[in-house]
Amino acid sequence: MQPEVCRFVGFVSAVVGLLCYALSSSFNHLFGHWNFLKIFIYSCFSFIIIFMTMFAKVWKFSTSSTLFKTRMAVLVLLATTVYSYFYDKAVNQKPDAYIVISCAAFAFMSLSLSKQSQCGCEVDLLNFFLGCLTLLLMKINLWLFFVGAGFSYSLIILRSSLDATPQSGFSTDYIAIQVDSQEVNTNSVIQVDSKHINTDSANQMNLQQVNGALTVTQFEAYVSELNVEDSRIIHNFDVYLEDKVVTDDNLLINLLPKETINNLQEKVKLMVTAGFEKECCHVYSSCRKQFLQKCIFQLQLTKSIRDRAQRGIRFPHRVPRWIRLSQIALRILFPCERRLCQNIFYGFSAALDLSFAEVCRELTNDILSFPNKLAIEMYSLDDSGRYLGRILSSCLTVFQTLGDFIPEFESVFSDDNIYSASLKNEAITSWKRLGETIGLIFMELENHICRDMAQKPVPNGGIDPITYHVTSCLNTIFDGRDTHEQIFKEYLIPMVSGGDRKRRSSSCSTLMVQIMENLEAKSKYHTDPALGYVFLLNNYRYILLSGKDELEIILGDDWFRKHTSKFQKNLEDYQRTWDKVLDILKLDGNESAESMKEKLKLFNKEFKEMCIVQSTWFVLDEQLREQLRIPIQENLLQSYGNFIARFQGHLGKHAYEYIEYGMYDIDALLNDLFHGSELRSSKTGKHSPSKAALREKSD
C-alpha cells in the first residue's frame, strides 16, 4: 500500500535481476562473451530500466487513452515473443541459479511497476516473467513446477489485493447492448443490465472511500513528520533571520528535507485525485498556521497582539513591535509559505490557492487588528486632549507603514483568485479606514480648540494645555509631513463643506491660526494686563521654540517672522506695565524732602505688591525669564539708585528710617519673579538695608 515501499522493492529487484542476468550462462550463450561495447550498451540499458522503475508515476488515462494502452500491450507481447524465440534457440542446457534469480527479481519489478503506473503492460510483464520462472524450474526438475506455480499464485494474489481495479489495458466487465437494426434510424432500444452496473458502481465507490480514508491518514502522518521538522526550524528561527533584510522565499525549502516535501507532494496528488481536496487543504493549513504562530512567538512578537491593539494608543512603544511583526510576516514567512505551497500542491492550483490563503489568514488578521483598532475606537479625545499627540503619532506611523506594506500584500497575494484577493482587499480597506480616522482626528482637534476658547486660562500665566497638544501634533506632522499632506488631500478636505474647503490651504496653517486666536482670546480673561502678556509670551515662546524648524518648513518664513514680531511686541507691552513704578521715581528739579518721602512710600507699596504677585507667575523658559527681568532690573535699579542718592542728600542719616529696600534687595526680589512661588515674608517685610550696598550705590 505504501508507494515508497513499492518504489524501493522495484529498484532493488531491477538491480538484482539485471546483475544476475548479466552473470548467467544464458546471457553468454545468447550474446557471447563480454567486451567494452557490450558492457556500455548493457549499462545504458540497465540504467534506463532502473531509472524508470525508481521514478515511475501513477498515470491517469481517460477513455481516449485506450488505444495507447493497447499499443503498449502489443509492443510488450512482441518483445517477449522475440526474446523467447532467441532464448529457446540458444539454450539447450539446464539453467543456472543466476537466470532463475533474475526471472524472480524481474517478476517483483513488474509487480512494483503495476502499483506505480498504469500503462497497460505491467500485468503482461508480470505474467511473462512468472511463466519464464516456472519453465526454468521445470527444466531443472519437473517437480519444481509446483514451486513455480505457488510462487506465481502468491504474486498474482498479492497484486490483486493491492489494487482491486483492473491494471491491464483491457476491461473484464462488459455491458450487453441490443439494437433493433431495422429501426436504427428512427428508434433504438438499448437494454442494459442495470443491476450489474449499480452493483459495480457501489463497489467502486466503497473502494474509493476506503482508499481515500487511508490516504488521509497517511497524509496526516507525513504532516506529523513536517511538524517535527518545524520544531527544529522554530527553535533556531531567530538565527535564520539574522542579516535577512529582504525577502527570502527559499528559506523553508532549503531547511526542510527534500524527501519530506516529495512525500507530501505525492500524497497531495493522491488525495486531490481521490476527491479529498478540502480535507487535504484543512490538514495542511492547520499545520502551517501553527508553524507561523510559533515562529512569531519565538521572536517574542505575540504577547497578545489583540491586547496590544486595544492598548496601543496609551503604549505607543508597541508600534515598533507591530512593524517588526509585519516585516517578518510579509517579507519572510508569507513568501516562504507560498513557495512551499507551490512545491507541494504542484499542478493543483485550486488546492494551492485555498491552502495558502488559509495558512496566512490568521496571521494577516493579527497584523491588521492593530490598525483596525486604531481606526475604529481610538480617535475620540477626552476633555483635556492629553493623549492627542500619542494618538496622532501612532496613527500616522501605522498609516505610513501600512501604506508601505500594501505593495508587499499585493506581491504575496498576487494570484487572481478570491482567497488572495480577499486578504489583499482587507489590507487596503484597513489602510484607507485609518486615513479617514486621521482626518477625523484633525477635525476633532480643531473642534477641541474652538471649545477650549471658552475655558479659562491657567492662573499663573504658564503654558496652556492646548499649546502642548498642538505643538506635539506639529512635531508629529513634521516627522510624517508627506503622509500628512496625502491624508489632508484625500481624506480631510472631502470631509468639509465647499466654502471651508476653499479656505483650507493646509490643515497645519488652519490649526495654527486657531490656536493663536485661542491664546489671544484667553489672554483677555486675565484682569491684570501684565499677566495676559506673560501668558501670551510663554505660549508663543513655547510654540516658536518647540516647532521652529517645523513651522518654517510647513508654514513658511513669512508666518514665522510675523509671529516673531508679535512676540516682540508683547514683550515690550509687558515691560511698559512697570512704567507706573518707574514714574514714581522720577524727580523734578526742585523736589522737596516731604514730596520724596511720599513718593518713596508709594514706591515701596507698589513694588512690593508687584513682586508678590509676579513671583507667583510661571515662565517655563529661562531665557524668556531673563528677557522679561533684565530690562526692568536695569531701568529700576538705575532710577531707584538716583532717587535714593538724592533722598539721602536731603535727609542725611535720617534717610535710612524711610528706606525699606536696599539695592541688593531690589535685585534679589526681581530675580525671584516668574518662578511660580510666593515671596517669603522675610524678603518682603520692612528691614534695614545693607549700608555698604547703599553707600556703594550712592557713591
XYZ file of C-alpha atoms in Angstrom:
699
model
C 0.000 0.000 0.000
C 2.961 2.365 0.539
C 4.344 3.968 -2.658
C 7.770 4.269 -1.060
C 7.869 0.528 -0.367
C 6.800 -0.255 -3.936
C 9.428 2.065 -5.345
C 12.151 0.526 -3.142
C 11.131 -3.060 -3.994
C 11.100 -2.277 -7.717
C 14.505 -0.608 -7.527
C 16.159 -3.464 -5.630
C 14.515 -6.103 -7.838
C 15.660 -4.388 -11.034
C 19.256 -4.124 -9.786
C 19.339 -7.770 -8.647
C 17.680 -9.023 -11.826
C 19.992 -7.124 -14.172
C 23.150 -8.180 -12.276
C 22.130 -11.850 -12.107
C 21.145 -11.941 -15.768
C 24.486 -10.403 -16.738
C 26.293 -13.130 -14.750
C 24.156 -16.024 -16.009
C 25.280 -18.571 -18.569
C 22.172 -17.802 -20.611
C 23.476 -14.320 -21.337
C 26.808 -15.700 -22.577
C 25.076 -18.246 -24.809
C 22.755 -15.643 -26.234
C 25.077 -12.617 -26.670
C 28.573 -14.087 -26.446
C 31.426 -13.064 -24.168
C 31.631 -9.604 -22.675
C 33.517 -6.765 -24.349
C 33.654 -2.988 -23.881
C 30.836 -2.283 -26.335
C 28.537 -4.877 -24.753
C 29.298 -3.559 -21.262
C 28.498 0.006 -22.335
C 25.252 -0.951 -24.097
C 24.085 -3.171 -21.245
C 24.937 -0.490 -18.654
C 22.882 2.102 -20.556
C 20.009 -0.326 -20.884
C 20.200 -1.199 -17.170
C 20.314 2.476 -16.157
C 17.171 3.187 -18.190
C 15.316 0.243 -16.638
C 16.364 1.191 -13.090
C 15.509 4.875 -13.655
C 12.047 4.021 -14.983
C 11.430 1.715 -12.066
C 12.600 4.227 -9.461
C 10.710 7.240 -10.792
C 7.562 5.677 -12.185
C 4.472 7.794 -11.531
C 0.789 6.991 -11.287
C -0.567 7.959 -14.692
C -4.287 8.565 -15.119
C -5.815 7.989 -18.552
C -9.147 8.993 -19.956
C -11.200 6.758 -22.255
C -9.337 8.163 -25.238
C -6.092 6.595 -23.977
C -7.311 3.026 -24.524
C -5.514 2.928 -27.868
C -2.254 3.836 -26.158
C -2.658 1.043 -23.626
C -3.454 -1.416 -26.391
C -0.347 -0.484 -28.344
C 1.799 -0.856 -25.226
C 0.352 -4.333 -24.617
C 1.052 -5.372 -28.220
C 4.610 -3.968 -28.006
C 5.352 -5.953 -24.848
C 3.822 -9.096 -26.385
C 6.028 -8.845 -29.473
C 9.173 -8.063 -27.424
C 8.676 -11.017 -25.088
C 7.882 -13.331 -28.028
C 11.076 -12.416 -29.891
C 13.088 -12.800 -26.671
C 11.563 -16.255 -26.062
C 12.374 -17.352 -29.604
C 16.053 -16.468 -29.372
C 16.281 -17.779 -25.838
C 14.806 -21.175 -26.733
C 17.006 -21.395 -29.816
C 20.235 -20.636 -27.985
C 19.758 -22.513 -24.717
C 19.505 -26.292 -24.648
C 21.107 -26.974 -21.271
C 19.817 -26.657 -17.727
C 19.605 -23.070 -16.466
C 21.865 -21.882 -13.652
C 20.871 -20.127 -10.437
C 21.584 -16.617 -11.845
C 18.928 -16.827 -14.552
C 16.377 -18.216 -12.082
C 17.034 -15.375 -9.604
C 16.886 -12.777 -12.390
C 13.439 -14.007 -13.517
C 12.119 -13.895 -9.944
C 13.573 -10.394 -9.478
C 12.066 -9.176 -12.754
C 8.707 -10.536 -11.576
C 8.942 -8.410 -8.407
C 9.967 -5.432 -10.548
C 6.858 -5.892 -12.703
C 4.738 -6.103 -9.550
C 6.161 -2.760 -8.386
C 5.513 -1.123 -11.775
C 1.907 -2.327 -11.751
C 1.382 -0.401 -8.494
C 3.072 2.780 -9.633
C 1.916 3.151 -13.266
C -0.983 2.240 -15.485
C 0.483 1.876 -18.962
C -1.461 -1.292 -19.710
C 1.532 -3.670 -19.977
C 2.634 -4.189 -16.381
C 0.461 -7.252 -15.810
C 1.657 -8.784 -19.068
C 5.279 -8.382 -17.970
C 4.484 -9.934 -14.598
C 2.801 -12.941 -16.229
C 5.675 -13.354 -18.706
C 8.402 -13.446 -16.074
C 6.363 -15.748 -13.843
C 5.913 -18.073 -16.833
C 9.651 -17.958 -17.615
C 10.456 -18.710 -13.975
C 8.138 -21.720 -13.922
C 9.604 -23.016 -17.206
C 13.198 -22.671 -15.921
C 12.314 -24.531 -12.729
C 10.746 -27.364 -14.779
C 13.939 -27.645 -16.871
C 15.848 -28.205 -13.652
C 13.291 -30.702 -12.286
C 9.673 -31.370 -13.243
C 8.581 -31.424 -9.607
C 9.721 -27.844 -9.252
C 6.654 -26.938 -11.312
C 4.683 -26.776 -8.064
C 7.238 -24.315 -6.613
C 6.889 -22.076 -9.650
C 3.104 -22.353 -9.598
C 2.959 -21.462 -5.893
C 5.281 -18.513 -6.351
C 3.259 -17.248 -9.343
C -0.007 -17.669 -7.478
C 1.339 -15.710 -4.485
C 2.489 -12.732 -6.567
C -0.723 -12.585 -8.595
C -2.849 -12.709 -5.429
C -0.640 -10.048 -3.815
C -1.062 -7.760 -6.775
C -4.831 -8.227 -6.766
C -5.006 -7.279 -3.082
C -3.011 -4.092 -3.654
C -5.404 -2.720 -6.241
C -8.834 -4.120 -6.896
C -9.260 -2.166 -10.149
C -8.024 -3.754 -13.386
C -4.492 -2.700 -14.228
C -4.139 -4.111 -17.706
C -5.166 -2.347 -20.823
C -8.446 -4.260 -21.102
C -11.602 -4.337 -19.007
C -13.051 -7.596 -17.671
C -16.626 -6.280 -17.274
C -18.952 -5.969 -20.223
C -22.394 -4.395 -20.792
C -24.769 -6.080 -23.244
C -26.387 -3.652 -25.719
C -29.067 -4.840 -28.160
C -30.187 -2.598 -31.028
C -33.070 -3.231 -33.403
C -31.293 -2.937 -36.730
C -34.475 -2.353 -38.657
C -35.386 0.759 -36.670
C -31.902 2.070 -36.054
C -32.611 5.349 -37.883
C -35.844 6.091 -36.038
C -35.927 4.286 -32.751
C -33.061 2.477 -30.997
C -33.641 0.305 -27.964
C -30.767 -0.220 -25.578
C -31.019 -2.856 -22.882
C -28.506 -2.666 -20.077
C -28.051 -4.849 -17.079
C -28.708 -2.042 -14.567
C -28.328 -4.288 -11.564
C -24.808 -5.178 -12.641
C -23.910 -1.511 -13.236
C -25.336 -0.368 -9.878
C -23.517 -3.102 -8.015
C -20.218 -2.321 -9.744
C -20.596 1.422 -9.082
C -21.339 0.838 -5.390
C -18.317 -1.401 -5.015
C -16.112 1.144 -6.763
C -17.475 3.947 -4.544
C -16.847 1.964 -1.369
C -13.342 1.152 -2.573
C -12.644 4.860 -3.243
C -13.884 5.788 0.225
C -11.649 3.201 1.864
C -8.637 4.225 -0.218
C -9.397 7.924 0.472
C -9.585 7.361 4.225
C -6.286 5.513 4.140
C -4.759 8.311 2.049
C -5.934 10.990 4.526
C -4.424 9.000 7.382
C -1.142 8.643 5.521
C -1.149 12.363 4.671
C -1.656 13.232 8.337
C 1.308 11.008 9.152
C 3.512 12.915 6.698
C 2.243 16.225 8.082
C 3.268 14.977 11.529
C 6.764 14.458 10.153
C 6.611 18.025 8.868
C 5.726 19.179 12.397
C 8.904 17.540 13.670
C 10.965 19.460 11.116
C 9.064 22.648 12.000
C 10.049 22.287 15.649
C 13.708 22.234 14.669
C 13.293 25.291 12.454
C 11.299 27.245 15.051
C 13.896 26.614 17.728
C 16.520 28.409 15.631
C 14.226 30.742 13.691
C 15.727 33.925 15.122
C 19.147 32.683 13.979
C 17.878 32.062 10.437
C 16.570 35.632 10.232
C 19.901 37.269 11.030
C 21.080 39.603 8.239
C 17.913 38.931 6.225
C 16.588 42.370 5.345
C 14.950 41.353 2.041
C 12.503 38.650 1.053
C 13.979 35.148 1.149
C 11.262 32.843 -0.131
C 13.627 29.848 -0.344
C 14.255 29.742 3.405
C 11.838 26.908 4.218
C 12.625 24.988 1.013
C 16.299 24.970 1.960
C 15.646 23.980 5.574
C 13.117 21.178 5.032
C 14.307 17.752 3.773
C 13.527 17.213 0.092
C 12.207 13.751 0.852
C 9.561 15.214 3.171
C 8.432 17.676 0.508
C 8.331 14.951 -2.161
C 6.308 12.650 0.083
C 3.779 15.387 0.756
C 3.596 16.152 -2.942
C 2.805 12.516 -3.750
C 0.115 12.298 -1.073
C -1.476 15.562 -2.197
C -1.804 14.130 -5.701
C -3.495 11.017 -4.390
C -5.869 12.928 -2.098
C -6.933 15.535 -4.653
C -7.378 12.874 -7.350
C -9.487 10.797 -4.951
C -11.767 13.794 -4.224
C -10.386 14.685 -0.785
C -9.188 18.168 -1.723
C -10.851 20.022 1.182
C -9.608 17.511 3.751
C -6.095 17.815 2.334
C -6.156 21.619 2.473
C -7.537 21.601 6.019
C -4.879 19.246 7.401
C -2.055 21.108 5.675
C -3.208 24.644 6.564
C -3.753 23.719 10.223
C -0.162 22.513 10.441
C 1.304 25.589 8.744
C -0.768 28.068 10.771
C 0.664 26.585 13.938
C 4.150 26.934 12.465
C 3.653 30.646 11.722
C 2.284 31.417 15.176
C 5.137 29.544 16.843
C 7.687 31.455 14.753
C 6.188 34.771 15.833
C 6.085 33.587 19.433
C 9.743 32.552 19.221
C 10.579 36.124 18.189
C 8.587 37.430 21.199
C 6.193 39.361 18.969
C 2.908 37.749 20.006
C 2.312 38.720 23.587
C -1.377 39.123 22.855
C -1.433 41.015 19.579
C -5.072 41.881 20.068
C -4.418 43.245 23.578
C -1.710 45.439 22.105
C -4.248 46.766 19.651
C -6.645 47.628 22.456
C -3.982 49.474 24.443
C -1.849 50.687 21.529
C -2.692 54.370 21.981
C -1.598 54.537 25.576
C 1.500 52.492 24.845
C 2.892 53.808 21.524
C 6.154 51.946 22.098
C 4.278 48.857 20.892
C 4.110 50.263 17.361
C 7.725 49.243 16.503
C 6.883 45.688 17.559
C 3.907 45.694 15.202
C 6.144 46.978 12.395
C 8.659 44.191 13.067
C 5.856 41.605 13.047
C 4.549 42.876 9.706
C 8.010 42.922 8.140
C 8.786 39.326 9.103
C 5.362 38.058 8.051
C 5.185 39.824 4.671
C 8.838 39.601 3.645
C 9.913 36.233 5.086
C 7.120 33.951 6.308
C 4.404 34.515 3.692
C 6.736 34.282 0.650
C 8.290 31.119 2.113
C 4.887 29.552 2.671
C 3.868 30.490 -0.852
C 6.915 28.783 -2.321
C 6.335 25.706 -0.138
C 2.685 25.501 -1.263
C 3.758 25.787 -4.899
C 6.039 22.780 -4.437
C 3.619 20.590 -2.506
C 0.457 21.444 -4.467
C 2.163 21.495 -7.861
C -0.403 21.044 -10.622
C -3.431 21.695 -8.386
C -3.989 25.452 -8.495
C -7.340 25.446 -6.672
C -5.963 23.499 -3.704
C -2.824 25.664 -3.736
C -4.808 28.913 -3.582
C -7.110 27.689 -0.831
C -4.319 26.240 1.318
C -2.027 29.279 1.033
C -4.834 31.710 1.881
C -5.899 29.654 4.902
C -2.305 29.413 6.129
C -1.849 33.204 6.006
C -5.317 34.336 7.053
C -4.909 34.153 10.832
C -1.581 35.974 10.933
C -2.868 38.552 8.422
C -5.827 39.240 10.703
C -3.428 39.696 13.607
C -1.391 42.200 11.591
C -4.468 44.187 10.559
C -6.088 44.087 14.002
C -3.814 46.873 15.248
C -4.623 49.466 12.515
C -8.277 48.393 12.617
C -8.416 49.085 16.337
C -6.783 52.470 15.845
C -9.237 53.316 13.096
C -12.394 52.214 14.867
C -12.075 53.233 18.505
C -9.065 55.420 19.214
C -9.735 58.828 17.663
C -12.130 60.488 20.161
C -10.496 62.918 22.622
C -11.179 63.447 26.288
C -11.717 66.949 27.685
C -8.030 67.594 28.251
C -6.864 66.056 24.962
C -3.767 64.793 26.744
C -3.460 61.687 24.548
C -3.778 63.559 21.280
C -0.071 63.641 20.413
C 0.354 59.934 21.023
C -2.863 59.111 19.182
C -1.824 61.084 16.117
C 1.760 59.806 16.236
C 0.639 56.185 16.418
C -1.948 56.613 13.681
C 0.407 58.430 11.297
C 3.189 55.897 11.848
C 0.906 52.907 11.330
C -0.779 54.553 8.324
C 2.541 55.285 6.638
C 3.939 51.829 7.423
C 0.811 50.008 6.279
C 0.861 52.062 3.081
C 4.448 50.930 2.501
C 3.309 47.340 3.074
C 0.452 47.451 0.536
C 2.822 46.506 -2.349
C 4.040 43.639 -0.159
C 0.456 42.406 0.247
C -0.129 42.726 -3.496
C 3.055 40.809 -4.248
C 2.440 37.977 -1.778
C -1.262 37.617 -2.642
C -0.846 38.257 -6.362
C -2.824 35.242 -7.546
C -6.060 36.012 -9.348
C -8.425 34.143 -7.028
C -10.999 35.061 -4.413
C -8.875 33.857 -1.489
C -5.836 36.047 -2.165
C -7.992 38.951 -3.326
C -9.914 38.969 -0.027
C -6.733 39.214 2.070
C -5.289 41.909 -0.184
C -8.524 43.916 -0.080
C -8.680 43.669 3.710
C -5.252 45.312 3.968
C -6.213 48.118 1.555
C -9.500 48.678 3.407
C -7.723 48.919 6.776
C -5.250 51.413 5.331
C -7.964 53.660 3.895
C -10.049 53.454 7.067
C -7.069 54.563 9.131
C -6.511 57.527 6.784
C -10.112 58.604 7.304
C -9.598 58.305 11.053
C -6.575 60.620 10.960
C -8.684 63.131 9.056
C -11.285 62.892 11.813
C -8.561 63.463 14.408
C -7.627 66.763 12.752
C -11.260 67.807 12.656
C -11.671 66.803 16.281
C -8.579 68.800 17.165
C -9.990 71.929 15.519
C -13.276 71.433 17.342
C -11.363 70.891 20.570
C -9.517 74.190 20.089
C -12.794 76.014 19.425
C -14.400 74.533 22.528
C -11.295 75.328 24.535
C -11.637 79.071 23.810
C -14.389 79.233 26.414
C -12.119 77.731 29.057
C -10.276 79.992 31.491
C -6.503 80.117 31.049
C -4.052 78.738 33.563
C -3.992 81.129 36.564
C -0.206 81.666 36.743
C 0.296 82.552 33.062
C 2.010 79.253 32.279
C 1.796 77.038 29.186
C -1.781 76.291 28.232
C -2.510 72.540 27.824
C -3.823 73.063 24.304
C -0.439 74.570 23.382
C 1.295 71.359 24.457
C -1.083 69.243 22.379
C -0.938 71.346 19.221
C 2.852 71.587 19.364
C 3.055 67.835 19.842
C 0.852 67.410 16.776
C 3.060 69.764 14.771
C 6.126 67.711 15.615
C 4.272 64.577 14.595
C 3.126 66.182 11.345
C 6.660 67.333 10.600
C 8.036 63.817 11.038
C 5.477 62.482 8.555
C 4.633 65.607 6.563
C 4.398 63.710 3.258
C 1.903 61.329 4.789
C 0.064 64.251 6.364
C -0.308 66.029 3.029
C -1.639 62.833 1.452
C -4.210 62.427 4.213
C -5.107 66.121 4.043
C -5.855 65.939 0.305
C -7.532 62.515 0.207
C -9.457 62.421 3.472
C -9.633 65.759 5.318
C -10.667 68.142 2.505
C -13.522 65.896 1.260
C -14.977 65.878 4.803
C -15.585 69.650 4.959
C -18.123 71.769 3.129
C -17.431 73.634 -0.089
C -16.825 77.063 1.489
C -14.481 75.747 4.132
C -12.761 73.609 1.512
C -11.689 76.673 -0.456
C -10.435 78.328 2.724
C -8.198 75.420 3.600
C -4.750 75.562 2.059
C -3.202 73.465 4.790
C -4.550 71.843 7.943
C -1.398 72.992 9.770
C -1.956 76.661 8.955
C -5.601 76.305 9.963
C -4.622 74.784 13.280
C -2.031 77.492 13.969
C -4.470 80.311 13.153
C -6.984 78.756 15.513
C -4.515 78.195 18.323
C -3.199 81.771 18.096
C -6.752 83.110 18.187
C -7.421 80.807 21.107
C -4.432 82.125 23.064
C -5.226 85.759 22.369
C -8.824 85.241 23.476
C -7.711 83.523 26.658
C -5.208 86.272 27.488
C -8.087 88.746 27.748
C -9.603 86.719 30.584
C -6.772 87.936 32.844
C -7.751 91.057 34.784
C -4.094 92.049 35.040
C -2.850 93.019 31.556
C 0.717 92.153 32.574
C -0.330 88.553 33.279
C -2.051 88.407 29.870
C 1.206 89.459 28.201
C 3.190 86.893 30.203
C 0.659 84.212 29.228
C 0.997 85.046 25.520
C 4.783 85.286 25.743
C 5.001 81.937 27.484
C 2.890 80.161 24.873
C 4.367 81.972 21.875
C 7.849 81.163 23.100
C 6.990 77.504 23.572
C 5.422 77.221 20.109
C 8.167 79.119 18.309
C 10.985 77.226 20.030
C 9.430 73.750 20.058
C 8.384 73.907 16.423
C 10.786 76.427 14.871
C 12.073 74.149 12.123
C 8.668 72.583 11.592
C 6.869 75.925 11.370
C 9.383 77.360 8.937
C 9.085 74.301 6.667
C 5.354 73.682 6.962
C 4.003 77.250 7.334
C 6.778 79.270 5.687
C 9.157 82.055 6.723
C 6.505 84.779 6.481
C 4.365 83.169 9.136
C 7.353 82.687 11.409
C 8.526 86.321 11.029
C 5.018 87.630 11.597
C 4.596 85.807 14.888
C 8.137 86.604 15.972
C 7.164 90.276 15.634
C 4.048 89.612 17.696
C 6.207 88.038 20.351
C 8.487 91.093 20.486
C 5.501 93.458 20.722
C 4.039 91.532 23.678
C 7.440 91.632 25.359
C 7.553 95.420 25.029
C 3.938 95.711 26.223
C 4.802 93.781 29.376
C 7.804 95.983 30.138
C 5.593 99.076 29.852
C 3.425 97.733 32.699
C 6.330 98.660 35.014
C 6.185 102.284 33.933
C 3.804 103.113 36.799
C 6.536 102.058 39.247
C 9.305 103.820 37.354
C 7.229 107.002 37.055
C 7.111 107.216 40.875
C 10.905 107.543 40.972
C 11.029 110.434 38.535
C 12.216 113.713 40.207
C 11.734 117.336 39.416
C 14.494 119.881 39.772
C 13.062 121.386 42.955
C 11.708 118.183 44.580
C 11.187 118.695 48.359
C 12.057 116.193 51.087
C 8.391 115.718 52.035
C 7.439 115.018 48.441
C 10.245 112.446 48.156
C 9.073 110.751 51.366
C 5.573 110.287 49.865
C 6.992 109.001 46.598
C 9.261 106.525 48.384
C 6.350 105.283 50.475
C 4.229 104.824 47.345
C 7.111 103.053 45.547
C 7.619 100.628 48.415
C 3.931 99.726 48.315
C 3.647 99.315 44.544
C 6.932 97.474 44.164
C 6.076 95.080 46.978
C 2.676 94.251 45.511
C 4.061 93.669 42.018
C 6.844 91.427 43.294
C 4.459 89.403 45.454
C 2.045 88.889 42.540
C 4.557 88.298 39.748
C 6.649 85.913 41.816
C 3.656 83.545 41.624
C 3.631 83.711 37.842
C 5.466 80.978 35.995
C 7.685 81.271 32.931
C 8.965 77.932 31.687
C 11.837 79.110 29.521
C 14.803 80.518 31.424
C 15.853 82.732 28.536
C 12.378 84.270 28.436
C 12.610 84.976 32.166
C 15.823 86.846 31.503
C 14.242 88.771 28.631
C 11.422 89.847 30.934
C 13.507 90.642 34.010
C 16.786 92.232 32.842
C 15.376 95.366 31.131
C 13.199 96.059 34.185
C 16.065 95.359 36.529
C 18.414 97.737 34.709
C 15.900 100.587 34.484
C 14.561 100.140 38.000
C 17.947 99.882 39.745
C 19.241 102.940 37.919
C 16.156 105.048 38.723
C 15.975 103.776 42.300
C 19.688 104.419 42.892
C 19.396 108.004 41.643
C 16.310 108.550 43.777
C 17.920 107.167 46.970
C 21.102 109.204 46.430
C 19.109 112.426 46.129
C 16.873 111.435 49.029
C 19.973 110.940 51.234
C 21.210 114.352 50.181
C 18.075 115.908 51.636
C 17.812 113.916 54.882
C 21.336 112.625 55.523
C 21.478 109.758 58.016
C 17.735 110.133 58.781
C 17.006 108.826 55.280
C 17.538 105.206 56.427
C 14.354 105.430 58.506
C 12.277 105.668 55.286
C 14.251 103.311 53.021
C 12.649 99.832 53.034
C 14.668 98.136 50.208
C 18.348 98.278 49.533
C 19.822 97.913 46.075
C 20.665 94.238 46.636
C 17.126 93.646 47.935
C 15.646 95.115 44.771
C 17.890 92.899 42.676
C 17.071 89.775 44.711
C 13.319 90.353 44.552
C 13.409 90.854 40.785
C 15.378 87.619 40.459
C 12.536 85.784 42.220
C 9.972 86.770 39.580
C 8.289 84.137 37.359
C 9.302 81.108 39.430
C 5.742 80.291 40.441
C 6.230 80.668 44.217
C 5.236 83.436 46.655
C 7.811 85.658 48.255
C 8.701 84.851 51.803
C 7.671 87.388 54.391
C 11.289 87.815 55.404
C 12.049 89.095 51.919
C 9.051 91.423 51.633
C 8.892 92.733 55.223
C 10.368 96.046 56.370
C 14.013 95.759 57.283
C 17.180 97.795 57.342
C 19.071 97.794 54.067
C 22.705 96.892 53.674
C 24.521 100.141 54.435
C 27.564 99.083 52.447
C 25.353 98.418 49.454
C 23.547 101.724 49.776
C 26.806 103.642 50.226
C 28.241 101.838 47.184
C 25.270 102.791 45.063
C 25.171 106.365 46.364
C 28.806 106.847 45.544
